[in-house]
Tab-separated table of C-alpha atoms in Angstrom:
chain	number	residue	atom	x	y	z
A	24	UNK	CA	82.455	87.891	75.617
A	25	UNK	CA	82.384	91.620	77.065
A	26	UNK	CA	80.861	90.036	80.327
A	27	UNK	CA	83.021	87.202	80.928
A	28	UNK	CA	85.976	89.695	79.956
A	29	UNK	CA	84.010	92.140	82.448
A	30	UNK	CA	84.047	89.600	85.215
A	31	UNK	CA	87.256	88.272	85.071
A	32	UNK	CA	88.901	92.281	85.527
A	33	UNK	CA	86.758	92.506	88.654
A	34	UNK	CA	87.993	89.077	89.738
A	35	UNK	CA	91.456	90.071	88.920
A	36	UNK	CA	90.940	93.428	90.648
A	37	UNK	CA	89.185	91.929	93.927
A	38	UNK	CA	92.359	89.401	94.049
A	39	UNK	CA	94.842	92.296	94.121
A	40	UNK	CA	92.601	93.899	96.523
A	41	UNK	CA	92.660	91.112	98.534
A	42	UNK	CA	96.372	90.551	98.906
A	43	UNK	CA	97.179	94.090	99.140
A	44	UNK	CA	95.133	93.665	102.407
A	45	UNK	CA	96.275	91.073	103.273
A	46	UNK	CA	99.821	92.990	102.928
A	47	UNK	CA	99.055	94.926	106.038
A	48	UNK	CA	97.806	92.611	107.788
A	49	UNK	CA	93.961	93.080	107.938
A	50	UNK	CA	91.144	90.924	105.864
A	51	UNK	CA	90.183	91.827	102.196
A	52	UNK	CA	87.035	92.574	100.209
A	53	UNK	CA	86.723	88.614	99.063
A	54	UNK	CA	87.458	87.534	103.063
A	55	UNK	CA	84.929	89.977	104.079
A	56	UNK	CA	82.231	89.074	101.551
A	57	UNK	CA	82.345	85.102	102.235
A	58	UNK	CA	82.406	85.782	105.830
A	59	UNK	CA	78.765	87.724	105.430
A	60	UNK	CA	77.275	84.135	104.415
A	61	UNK	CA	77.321	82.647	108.201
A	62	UNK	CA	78.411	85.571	110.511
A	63	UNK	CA	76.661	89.308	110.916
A	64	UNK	CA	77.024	91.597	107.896
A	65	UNK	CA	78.330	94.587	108.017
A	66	UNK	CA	75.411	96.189	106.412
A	67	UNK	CA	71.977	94.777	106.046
A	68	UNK	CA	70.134	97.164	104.486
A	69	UNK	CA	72.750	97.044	101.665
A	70	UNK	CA	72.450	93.154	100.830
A	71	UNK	CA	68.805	93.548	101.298
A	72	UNK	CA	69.131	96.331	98.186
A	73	UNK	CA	71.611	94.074	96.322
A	74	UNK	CA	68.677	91.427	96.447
A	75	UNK	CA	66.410	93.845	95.047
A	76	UNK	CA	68.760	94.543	91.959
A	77	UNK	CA	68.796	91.150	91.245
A	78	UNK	CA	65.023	90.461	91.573
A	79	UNK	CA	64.777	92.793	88.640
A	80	UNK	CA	65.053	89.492	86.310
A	81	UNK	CA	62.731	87.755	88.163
A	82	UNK	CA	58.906	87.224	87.778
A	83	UNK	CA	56.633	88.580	90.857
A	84	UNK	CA	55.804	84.718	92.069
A	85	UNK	CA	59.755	84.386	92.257
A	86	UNK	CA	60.317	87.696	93.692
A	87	UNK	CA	57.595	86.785	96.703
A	88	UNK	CA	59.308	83.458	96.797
A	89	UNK	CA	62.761	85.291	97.136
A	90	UNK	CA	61.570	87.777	99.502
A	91	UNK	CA	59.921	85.317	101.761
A	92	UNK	CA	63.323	82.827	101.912
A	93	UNK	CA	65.762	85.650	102.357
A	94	UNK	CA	63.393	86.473	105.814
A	95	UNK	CA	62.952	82.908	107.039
A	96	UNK	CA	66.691	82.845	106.954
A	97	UNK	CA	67.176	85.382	108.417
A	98	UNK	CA	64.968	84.475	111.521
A	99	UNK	CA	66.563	81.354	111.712
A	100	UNK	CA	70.078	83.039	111.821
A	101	UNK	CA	68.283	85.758	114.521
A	102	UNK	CA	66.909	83.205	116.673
A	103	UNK	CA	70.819	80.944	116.453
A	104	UNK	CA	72.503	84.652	117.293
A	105	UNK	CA	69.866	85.704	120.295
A	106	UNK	CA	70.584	81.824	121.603
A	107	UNK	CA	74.639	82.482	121.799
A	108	UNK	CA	74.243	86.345	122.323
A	109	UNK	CA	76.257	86.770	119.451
A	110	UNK	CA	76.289	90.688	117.312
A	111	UNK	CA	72.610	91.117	115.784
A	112	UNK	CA	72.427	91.848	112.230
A	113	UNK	CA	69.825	90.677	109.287
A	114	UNK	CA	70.716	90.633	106.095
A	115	UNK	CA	72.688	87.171	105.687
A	116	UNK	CA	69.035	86.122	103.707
A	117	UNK	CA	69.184	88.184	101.186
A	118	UNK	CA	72.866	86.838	100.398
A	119	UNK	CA	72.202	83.350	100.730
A	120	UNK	CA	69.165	83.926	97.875
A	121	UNK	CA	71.338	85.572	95.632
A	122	UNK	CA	73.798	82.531	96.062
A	123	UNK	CA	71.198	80.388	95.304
A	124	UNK	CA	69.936	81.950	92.373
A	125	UNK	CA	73.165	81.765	90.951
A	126	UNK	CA	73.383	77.890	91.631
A	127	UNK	CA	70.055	77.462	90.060
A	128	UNK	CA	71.144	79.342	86.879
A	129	UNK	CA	73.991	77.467	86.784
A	130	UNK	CA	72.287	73.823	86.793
A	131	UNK	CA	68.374	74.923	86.174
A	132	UNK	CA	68.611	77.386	83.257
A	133	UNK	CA	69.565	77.341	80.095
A	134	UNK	CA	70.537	79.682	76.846
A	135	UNK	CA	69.325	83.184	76.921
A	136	UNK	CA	67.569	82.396	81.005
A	137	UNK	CA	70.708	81.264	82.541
A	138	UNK	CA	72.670	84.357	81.128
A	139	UNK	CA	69.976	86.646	82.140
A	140	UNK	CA	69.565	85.359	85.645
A	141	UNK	CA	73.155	85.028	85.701
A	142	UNK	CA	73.223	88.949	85.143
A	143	UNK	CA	71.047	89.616	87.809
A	144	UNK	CA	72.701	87.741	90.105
A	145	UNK	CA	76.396	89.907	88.881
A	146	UNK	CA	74.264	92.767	89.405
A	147	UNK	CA	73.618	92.780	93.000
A	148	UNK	CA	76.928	91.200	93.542
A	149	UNK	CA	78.424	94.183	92.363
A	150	UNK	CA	76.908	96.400	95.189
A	151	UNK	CA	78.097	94.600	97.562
A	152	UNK	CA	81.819	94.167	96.279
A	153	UNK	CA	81.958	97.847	95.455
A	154	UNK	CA	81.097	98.505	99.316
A	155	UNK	CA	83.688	96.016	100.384
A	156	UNK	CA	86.314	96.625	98.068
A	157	UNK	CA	85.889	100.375	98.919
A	158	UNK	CA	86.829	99.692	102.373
A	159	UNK	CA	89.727	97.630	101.347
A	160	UNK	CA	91.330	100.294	99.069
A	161	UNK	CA	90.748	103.316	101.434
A	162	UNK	CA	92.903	101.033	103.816
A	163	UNK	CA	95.594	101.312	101.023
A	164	UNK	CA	95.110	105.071	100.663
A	165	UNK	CA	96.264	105.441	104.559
A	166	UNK	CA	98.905	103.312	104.761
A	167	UNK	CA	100.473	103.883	101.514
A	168	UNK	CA	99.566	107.823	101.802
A	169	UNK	CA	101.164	109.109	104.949
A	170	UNK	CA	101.279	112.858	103.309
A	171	UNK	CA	98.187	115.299	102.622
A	172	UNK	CA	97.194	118.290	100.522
A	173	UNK	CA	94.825	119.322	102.781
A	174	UNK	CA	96.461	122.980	103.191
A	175	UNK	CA	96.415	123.394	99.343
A	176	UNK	CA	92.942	122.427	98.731
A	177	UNK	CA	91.920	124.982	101.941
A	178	UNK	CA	94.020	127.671	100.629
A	179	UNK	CA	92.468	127.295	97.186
A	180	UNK	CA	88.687	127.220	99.023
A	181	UNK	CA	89.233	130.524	99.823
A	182	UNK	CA	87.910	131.370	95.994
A	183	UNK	CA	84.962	130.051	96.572
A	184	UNK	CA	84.210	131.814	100.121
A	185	UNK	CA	85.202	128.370	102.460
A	186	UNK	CA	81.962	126.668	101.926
A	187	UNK	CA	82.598	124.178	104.040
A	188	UNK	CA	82.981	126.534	107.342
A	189	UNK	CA	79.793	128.128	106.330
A	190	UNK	CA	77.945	124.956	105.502
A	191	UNK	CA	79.445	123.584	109.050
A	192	UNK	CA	77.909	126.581	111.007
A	193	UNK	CA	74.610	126.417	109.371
A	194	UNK	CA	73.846	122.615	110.034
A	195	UNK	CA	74.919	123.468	113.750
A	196	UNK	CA	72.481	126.102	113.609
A	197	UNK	CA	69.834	123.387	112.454
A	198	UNK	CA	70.150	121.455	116.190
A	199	UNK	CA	69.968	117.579	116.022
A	200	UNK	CA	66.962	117.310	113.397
A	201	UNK	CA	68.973	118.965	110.255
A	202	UNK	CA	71.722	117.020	111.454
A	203	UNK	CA	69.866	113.521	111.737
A	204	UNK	CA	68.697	114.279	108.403
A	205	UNK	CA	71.753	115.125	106.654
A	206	UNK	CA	73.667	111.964	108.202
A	207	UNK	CA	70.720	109.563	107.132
A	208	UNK	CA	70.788	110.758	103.185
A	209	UNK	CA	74.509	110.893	103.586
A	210	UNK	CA	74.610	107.140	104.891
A	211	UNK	CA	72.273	105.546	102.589
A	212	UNK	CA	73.472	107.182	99.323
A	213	UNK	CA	72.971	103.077	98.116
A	214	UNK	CA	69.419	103.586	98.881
A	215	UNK	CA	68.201	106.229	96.081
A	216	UNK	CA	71.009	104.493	93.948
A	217	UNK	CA	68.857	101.128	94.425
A	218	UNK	CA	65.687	103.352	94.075
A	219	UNK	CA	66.486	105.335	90.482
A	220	UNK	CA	67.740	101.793	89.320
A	221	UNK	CA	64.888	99.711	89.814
A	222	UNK	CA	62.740	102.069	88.015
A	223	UNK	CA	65.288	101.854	84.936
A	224	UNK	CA	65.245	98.331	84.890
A	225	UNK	CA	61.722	97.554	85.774
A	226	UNK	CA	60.729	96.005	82.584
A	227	UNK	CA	63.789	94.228	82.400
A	228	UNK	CA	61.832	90.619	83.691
A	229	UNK	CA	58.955	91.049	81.021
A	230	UNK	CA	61.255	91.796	77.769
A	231	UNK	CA	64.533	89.711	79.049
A	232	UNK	CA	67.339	91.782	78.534
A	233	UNK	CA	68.577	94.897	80.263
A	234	UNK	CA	68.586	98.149	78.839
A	235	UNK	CA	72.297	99.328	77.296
A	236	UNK	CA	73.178	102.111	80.431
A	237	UNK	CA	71.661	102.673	83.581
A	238	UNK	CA	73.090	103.955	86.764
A	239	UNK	CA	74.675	100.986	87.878
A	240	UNK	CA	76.956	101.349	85.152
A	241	UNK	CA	78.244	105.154	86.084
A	242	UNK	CA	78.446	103.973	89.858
A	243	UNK	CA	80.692	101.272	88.779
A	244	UNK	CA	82.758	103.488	86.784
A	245	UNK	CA	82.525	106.405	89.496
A	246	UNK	CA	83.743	103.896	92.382
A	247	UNK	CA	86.766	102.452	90.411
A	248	UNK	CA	88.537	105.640	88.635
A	249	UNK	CA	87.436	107.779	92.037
A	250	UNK	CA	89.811	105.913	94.358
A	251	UNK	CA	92.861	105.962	91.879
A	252	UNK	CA	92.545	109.790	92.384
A	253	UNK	CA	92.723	109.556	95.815
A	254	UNK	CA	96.418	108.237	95.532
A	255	UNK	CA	97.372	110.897	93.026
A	256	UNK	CA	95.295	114.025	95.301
A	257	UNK	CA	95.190	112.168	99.155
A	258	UNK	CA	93.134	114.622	101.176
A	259	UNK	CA	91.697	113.830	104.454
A	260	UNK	CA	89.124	116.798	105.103
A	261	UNK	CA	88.040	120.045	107.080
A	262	UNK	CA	87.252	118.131	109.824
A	263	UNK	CA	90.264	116.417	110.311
A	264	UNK	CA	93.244	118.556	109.288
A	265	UNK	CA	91.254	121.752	110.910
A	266	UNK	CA	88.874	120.602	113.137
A	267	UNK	CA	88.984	118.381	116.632
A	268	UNK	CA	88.806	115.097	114.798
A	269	UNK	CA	92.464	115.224	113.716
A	270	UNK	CA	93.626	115.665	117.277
A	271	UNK	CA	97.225	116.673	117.546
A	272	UNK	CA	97.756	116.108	113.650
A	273	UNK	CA	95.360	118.858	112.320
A	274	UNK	CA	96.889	122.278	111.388
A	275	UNK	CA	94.598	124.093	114.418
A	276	UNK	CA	91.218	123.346	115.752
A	277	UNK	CA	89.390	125.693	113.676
A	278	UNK	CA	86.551	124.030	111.745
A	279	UNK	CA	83.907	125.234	111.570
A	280	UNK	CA	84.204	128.552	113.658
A	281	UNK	CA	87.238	129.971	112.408
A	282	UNK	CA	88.477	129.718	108.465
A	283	UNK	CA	92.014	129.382	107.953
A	284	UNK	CA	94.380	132.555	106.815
A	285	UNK	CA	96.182	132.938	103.889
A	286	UNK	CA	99.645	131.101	103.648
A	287	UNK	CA	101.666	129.392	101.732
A	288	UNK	CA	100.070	125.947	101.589
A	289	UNK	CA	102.691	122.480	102.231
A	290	UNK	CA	102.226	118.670	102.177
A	291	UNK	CA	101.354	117.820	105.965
A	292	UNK	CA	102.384	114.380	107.775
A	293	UNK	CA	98.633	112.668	109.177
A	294	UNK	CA	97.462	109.843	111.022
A	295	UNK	CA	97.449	106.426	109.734
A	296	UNK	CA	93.572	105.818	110.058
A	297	UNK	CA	92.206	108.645	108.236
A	298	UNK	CA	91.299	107.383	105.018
A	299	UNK	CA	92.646	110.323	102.319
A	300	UNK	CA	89.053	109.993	100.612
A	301	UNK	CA	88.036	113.409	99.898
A	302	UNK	CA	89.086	114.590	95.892
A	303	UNK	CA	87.092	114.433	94.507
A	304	UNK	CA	84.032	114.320	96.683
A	305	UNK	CA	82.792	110.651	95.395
A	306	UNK	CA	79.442	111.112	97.502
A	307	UNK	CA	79.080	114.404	95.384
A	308	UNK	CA	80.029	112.209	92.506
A	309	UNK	CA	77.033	109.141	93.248
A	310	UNK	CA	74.593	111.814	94.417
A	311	UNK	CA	75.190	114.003	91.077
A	312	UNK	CA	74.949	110.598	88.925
A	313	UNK	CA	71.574	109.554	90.420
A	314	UNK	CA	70.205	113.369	90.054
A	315	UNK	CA	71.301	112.848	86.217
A	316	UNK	CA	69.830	109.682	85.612
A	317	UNK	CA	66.437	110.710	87.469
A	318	UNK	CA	65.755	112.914	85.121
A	319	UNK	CA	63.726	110.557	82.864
A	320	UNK	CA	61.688	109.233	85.953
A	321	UNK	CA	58.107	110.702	87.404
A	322	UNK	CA	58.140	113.874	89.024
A	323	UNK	CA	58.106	111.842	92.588
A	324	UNK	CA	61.867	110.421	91.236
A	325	UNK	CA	62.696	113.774	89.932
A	326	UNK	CA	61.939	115.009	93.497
A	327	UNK	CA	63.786	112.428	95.357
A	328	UNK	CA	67.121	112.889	92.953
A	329	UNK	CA	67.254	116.701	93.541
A	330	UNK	CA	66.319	116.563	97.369
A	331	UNK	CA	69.533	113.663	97.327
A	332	UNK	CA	71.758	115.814	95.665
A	333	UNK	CA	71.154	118.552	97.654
A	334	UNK	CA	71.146	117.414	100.572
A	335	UNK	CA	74.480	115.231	100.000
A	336	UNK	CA	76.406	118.374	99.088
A	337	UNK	CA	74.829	119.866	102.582
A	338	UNK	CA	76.217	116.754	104.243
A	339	UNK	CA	79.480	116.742	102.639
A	340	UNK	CA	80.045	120.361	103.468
A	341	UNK	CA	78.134	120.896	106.549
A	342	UNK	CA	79.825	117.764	108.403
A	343	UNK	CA	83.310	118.560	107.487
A	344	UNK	CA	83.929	116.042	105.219
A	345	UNK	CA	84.611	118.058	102.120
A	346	UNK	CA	85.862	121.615	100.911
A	347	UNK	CA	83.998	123.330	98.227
A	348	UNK	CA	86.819	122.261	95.612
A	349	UNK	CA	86.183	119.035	96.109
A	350	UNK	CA	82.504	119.724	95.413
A	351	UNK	CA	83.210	121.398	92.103
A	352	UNK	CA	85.523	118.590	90.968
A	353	UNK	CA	83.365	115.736	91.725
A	354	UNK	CA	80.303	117.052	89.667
A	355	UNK	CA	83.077	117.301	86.847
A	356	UNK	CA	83.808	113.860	87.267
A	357	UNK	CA	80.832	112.636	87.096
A	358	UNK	CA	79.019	114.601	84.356
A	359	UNK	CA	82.509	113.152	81.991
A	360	UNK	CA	81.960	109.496	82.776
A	361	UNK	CA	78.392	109.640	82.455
A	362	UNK	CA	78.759	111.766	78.895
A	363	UNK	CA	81.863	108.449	78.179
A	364	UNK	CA	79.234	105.841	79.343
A	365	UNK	CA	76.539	107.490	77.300
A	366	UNK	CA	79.037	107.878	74.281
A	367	UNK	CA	79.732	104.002	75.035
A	368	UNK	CA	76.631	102.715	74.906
A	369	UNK	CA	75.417	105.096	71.743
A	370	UNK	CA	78.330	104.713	69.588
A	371	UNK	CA	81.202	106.864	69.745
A	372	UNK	CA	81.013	110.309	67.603
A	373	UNK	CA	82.546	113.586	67.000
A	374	UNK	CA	80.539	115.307	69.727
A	375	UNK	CA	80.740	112.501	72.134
A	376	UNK	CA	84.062	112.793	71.941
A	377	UNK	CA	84.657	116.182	72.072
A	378	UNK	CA	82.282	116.186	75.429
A	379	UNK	CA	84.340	113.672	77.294
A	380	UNK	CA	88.314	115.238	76.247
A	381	UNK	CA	86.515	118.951	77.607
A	382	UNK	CA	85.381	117.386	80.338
A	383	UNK	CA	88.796	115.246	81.296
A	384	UNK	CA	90.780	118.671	80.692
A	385	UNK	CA	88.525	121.057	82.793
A	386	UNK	CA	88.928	117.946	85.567
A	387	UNK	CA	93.130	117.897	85.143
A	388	UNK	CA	92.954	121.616	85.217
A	389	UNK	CA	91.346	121.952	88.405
A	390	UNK	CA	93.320	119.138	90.065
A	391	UNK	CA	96.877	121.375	88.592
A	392	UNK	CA	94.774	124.400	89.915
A	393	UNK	CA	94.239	123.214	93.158
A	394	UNK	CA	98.517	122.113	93.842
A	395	UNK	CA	99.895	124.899	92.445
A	396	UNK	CA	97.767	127.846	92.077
A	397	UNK	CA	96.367	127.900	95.788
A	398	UNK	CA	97.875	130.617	96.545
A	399	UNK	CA	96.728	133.158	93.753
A	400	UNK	CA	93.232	131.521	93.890
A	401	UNK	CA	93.204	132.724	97.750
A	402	UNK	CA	94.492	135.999	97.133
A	403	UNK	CA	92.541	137.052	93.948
A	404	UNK	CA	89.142	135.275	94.869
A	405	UNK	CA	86.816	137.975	92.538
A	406	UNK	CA	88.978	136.246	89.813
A	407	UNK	CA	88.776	132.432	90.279
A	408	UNK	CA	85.784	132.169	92.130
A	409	UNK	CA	83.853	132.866	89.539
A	410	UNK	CA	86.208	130.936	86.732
A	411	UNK	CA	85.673	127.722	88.612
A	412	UNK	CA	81.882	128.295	88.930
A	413	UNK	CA	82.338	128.983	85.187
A	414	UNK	CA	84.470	125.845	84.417
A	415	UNK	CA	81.984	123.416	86.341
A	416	UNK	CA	78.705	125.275	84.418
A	417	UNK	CA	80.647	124.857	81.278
A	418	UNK	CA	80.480	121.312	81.468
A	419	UNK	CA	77.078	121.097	82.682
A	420	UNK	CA	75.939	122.683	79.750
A	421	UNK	CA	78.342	121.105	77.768
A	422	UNK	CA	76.644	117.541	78.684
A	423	UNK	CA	72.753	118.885	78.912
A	424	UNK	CA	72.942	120.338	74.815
A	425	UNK	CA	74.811	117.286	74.037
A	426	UNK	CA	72.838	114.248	74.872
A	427	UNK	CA	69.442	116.454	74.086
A	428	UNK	CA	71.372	116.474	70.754
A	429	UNK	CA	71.288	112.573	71.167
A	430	UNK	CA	67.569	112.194	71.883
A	431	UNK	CA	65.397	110.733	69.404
A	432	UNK	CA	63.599	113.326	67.340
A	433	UNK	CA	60.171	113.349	67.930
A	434	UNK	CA	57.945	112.877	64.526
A	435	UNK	CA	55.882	115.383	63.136
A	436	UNK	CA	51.830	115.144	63.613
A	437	UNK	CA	50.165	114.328	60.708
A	438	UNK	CA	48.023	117.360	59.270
A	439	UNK	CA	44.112	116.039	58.796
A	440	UNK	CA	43.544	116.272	55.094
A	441	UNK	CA	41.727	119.608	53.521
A	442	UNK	CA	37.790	118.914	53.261
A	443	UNK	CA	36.130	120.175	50.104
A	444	UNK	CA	34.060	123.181	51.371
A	445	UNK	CA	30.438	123.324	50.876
A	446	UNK	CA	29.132	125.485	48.659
């Protein structure tokens, strides 16, 4: 019942998508998605991860089978596009397998198999429609948007020292290779997603059922609260409302050379492309969210989540994208729905509880902070510098002695018995 209730809100959701798209004249998440089975996708590498998910249900004779039909179709659908010189993209395989698997649960399986493979298939279905709905909702955010905070959220930066300028200076400093670097993590955030997950569900084929939270489920979360934000805080970016990307819109060109003085902060009109994307910073959000659930993994995923969060934040801030406040409220989003989605899966309880309301009221604090105490956070920076390092450590810790709280306690070794001594 909780997935069929599940599926039809993200049916319902991707239909109201879908016509609010349609609204303003451009094609919707659903459009977009059925058009993938025949023409070029948008992103290959994504349905080619989106397979993967799915294969998690799957036994290793299937998963070659899988593997080997999603490339033969996509050779075939090379060879068709190189013959009409039409755009060249892979990745239409992988989709037309995870079709198919879902017609063969459908009239092959049975019971507890067809609902399994039936999740698997939901699974990497989900990637895909969070991508494209994504894109259809930060459409809405610029059309229904036409006003930004940017100038509030920049004044209130200066607490923290403008990270963003200095980030921005030090990946120019870097040359081509930091920057290469930095775009690549930032682009394929999906990828260590895919990566962390796989490893969490990697016995999932051999005992039949999927574990009760993973990452999926915070990235889920993450992607549909995130964008409702958005409406309530629209903020394009450093690079846009100060910098040479927002042409004759932005305040001044002054990113990343030059941070902005001290005055009073006002909604500014902006462009009706731009999507108003930035608080909080979701990237910051996914990146902190694999980090968290990495923790469990070897040291080589432990590695990988940390060098992805880091260098995420470097992206975020060194290409403009972000300002540090939108740094500092993202991790606080994240660390409260994973703590809720932990709580969820556990059972709910006094400290569960008490860990998500802290966590929702340090989050609506810094939001109220950030509109209409700009000014005095730019002014007095020795003061709330340091209080919103404080807030965002505060829930941190908050989370970390909470769910070690949660963790099974180990069990005692058992003492050898005393041995009569010889005499």
């Amino acid at each position: 019942m909780l997935w069929a209730a599940a599926s039809a809100v993200a049916l319902g959701f991707l239909v109201a998508l879908e016509i609010a798209a349609r609204h303003y004249g451009v094609r919707g998440p659903i459009t977009n998605q059925v058009r993938e089975v025949i023409f070029a996708p948008k992103s290959g590498p994504l349905l080619y991860a989106s397979m993967a998910l799915m294969m998690v249900v799957l036994t290793w004779r299937q998963r070659f089978i899988a593997v080997g039909a999603a490339i033969g179709i996509d050779i075939a659908f090379f060879a068709v596009r190189w013959a009409l010189d039409a755009k060249m993209m892979f990745g239409n395989g992988a989709l037309w397998v995870i079709l198919g698997c879902a017609v063969i649960a459908v009239t092959r399986r049975t019971g507890r198999e067809r609902v399994l493979l039936l999740k698997g298939v939901g699974l990497g279905l989900l990637l895909v429609a969070g991508r494209k709905t994504g894109d259809a909702w930060l459409l809405i955010t610029w059309k229904t948007r036409p006003m930004v905070l940017d100038q509030y959220v920049a004044t209130a930066d200066h607490a923290l020292g403008n990270p963003s300028w200095v980030a921005g200076r030090i990946v120019e400093a870097t040359g081509p290779i930091g920057a290469h670097v930095l775009d690549w993590v930032y682009i394929q955030l999906a990828v260590a997603a895919v990566a962390v997950t796989l490893y969490q569900l990697r016995n999932v084929a051999v005992e039949r059922r999927f574990p009760g939270h993973h990452l999926v489920r915070t990235f889920l979360v993450v992607g549909l609260l995130g964008p409702a934000i958005y409406m309530i805080f629209p903020v394009v970016g450093p690079i846009f409302a100060y910098g040479a990307d927002g042409g004759h819109w932005a305040v001044a060109d002054l990113w990343p050379d030059t941070p902005p003085s001290i005055s009073a902060p006002g909604q500014m009109p902006f462009d009706g492309i731009t999507p108003r994307n930035c608080m909080p910073s979701l990237h910051t959000a996914w990146a902190t969210a694999i980090f968290l659930h990495s923790r469990k993994g070897p040291r080589i995923l432990q590695f990988g989540g940390a060098f992805w969060l880091i260098a995420t934040l470097g992206a975020t801030l060194g290409f403009g994208y972000h300002y540090g406040a939108d740094i500092v409220a993202g991790v606080v989003f994240t660390v409260t729905i994973e703590a809720a989605m932990r709580s969820l899966d556990r059972g709910w309880d006094r400290s569960g509880i008490q860990l998500v309301a802290y966590g929702a009221t340090v989050f609506t604090a810094l939001l109220v902070s950030y509109r209409y105490l700009s000014m005095e956070m730019a002014e007095h920076p020795w003061v709330f510098g340091p209080l919103l390092v404080l807030a965002v450590t505060s829930v941190v810790y908050g989370y970390v002695r909470t769910t070690q709280s949660w963790e099974p306690k180990a069990a005692p070794a058992r003492q050898p018995a005393p041995q009569p001594e010889l005499v």
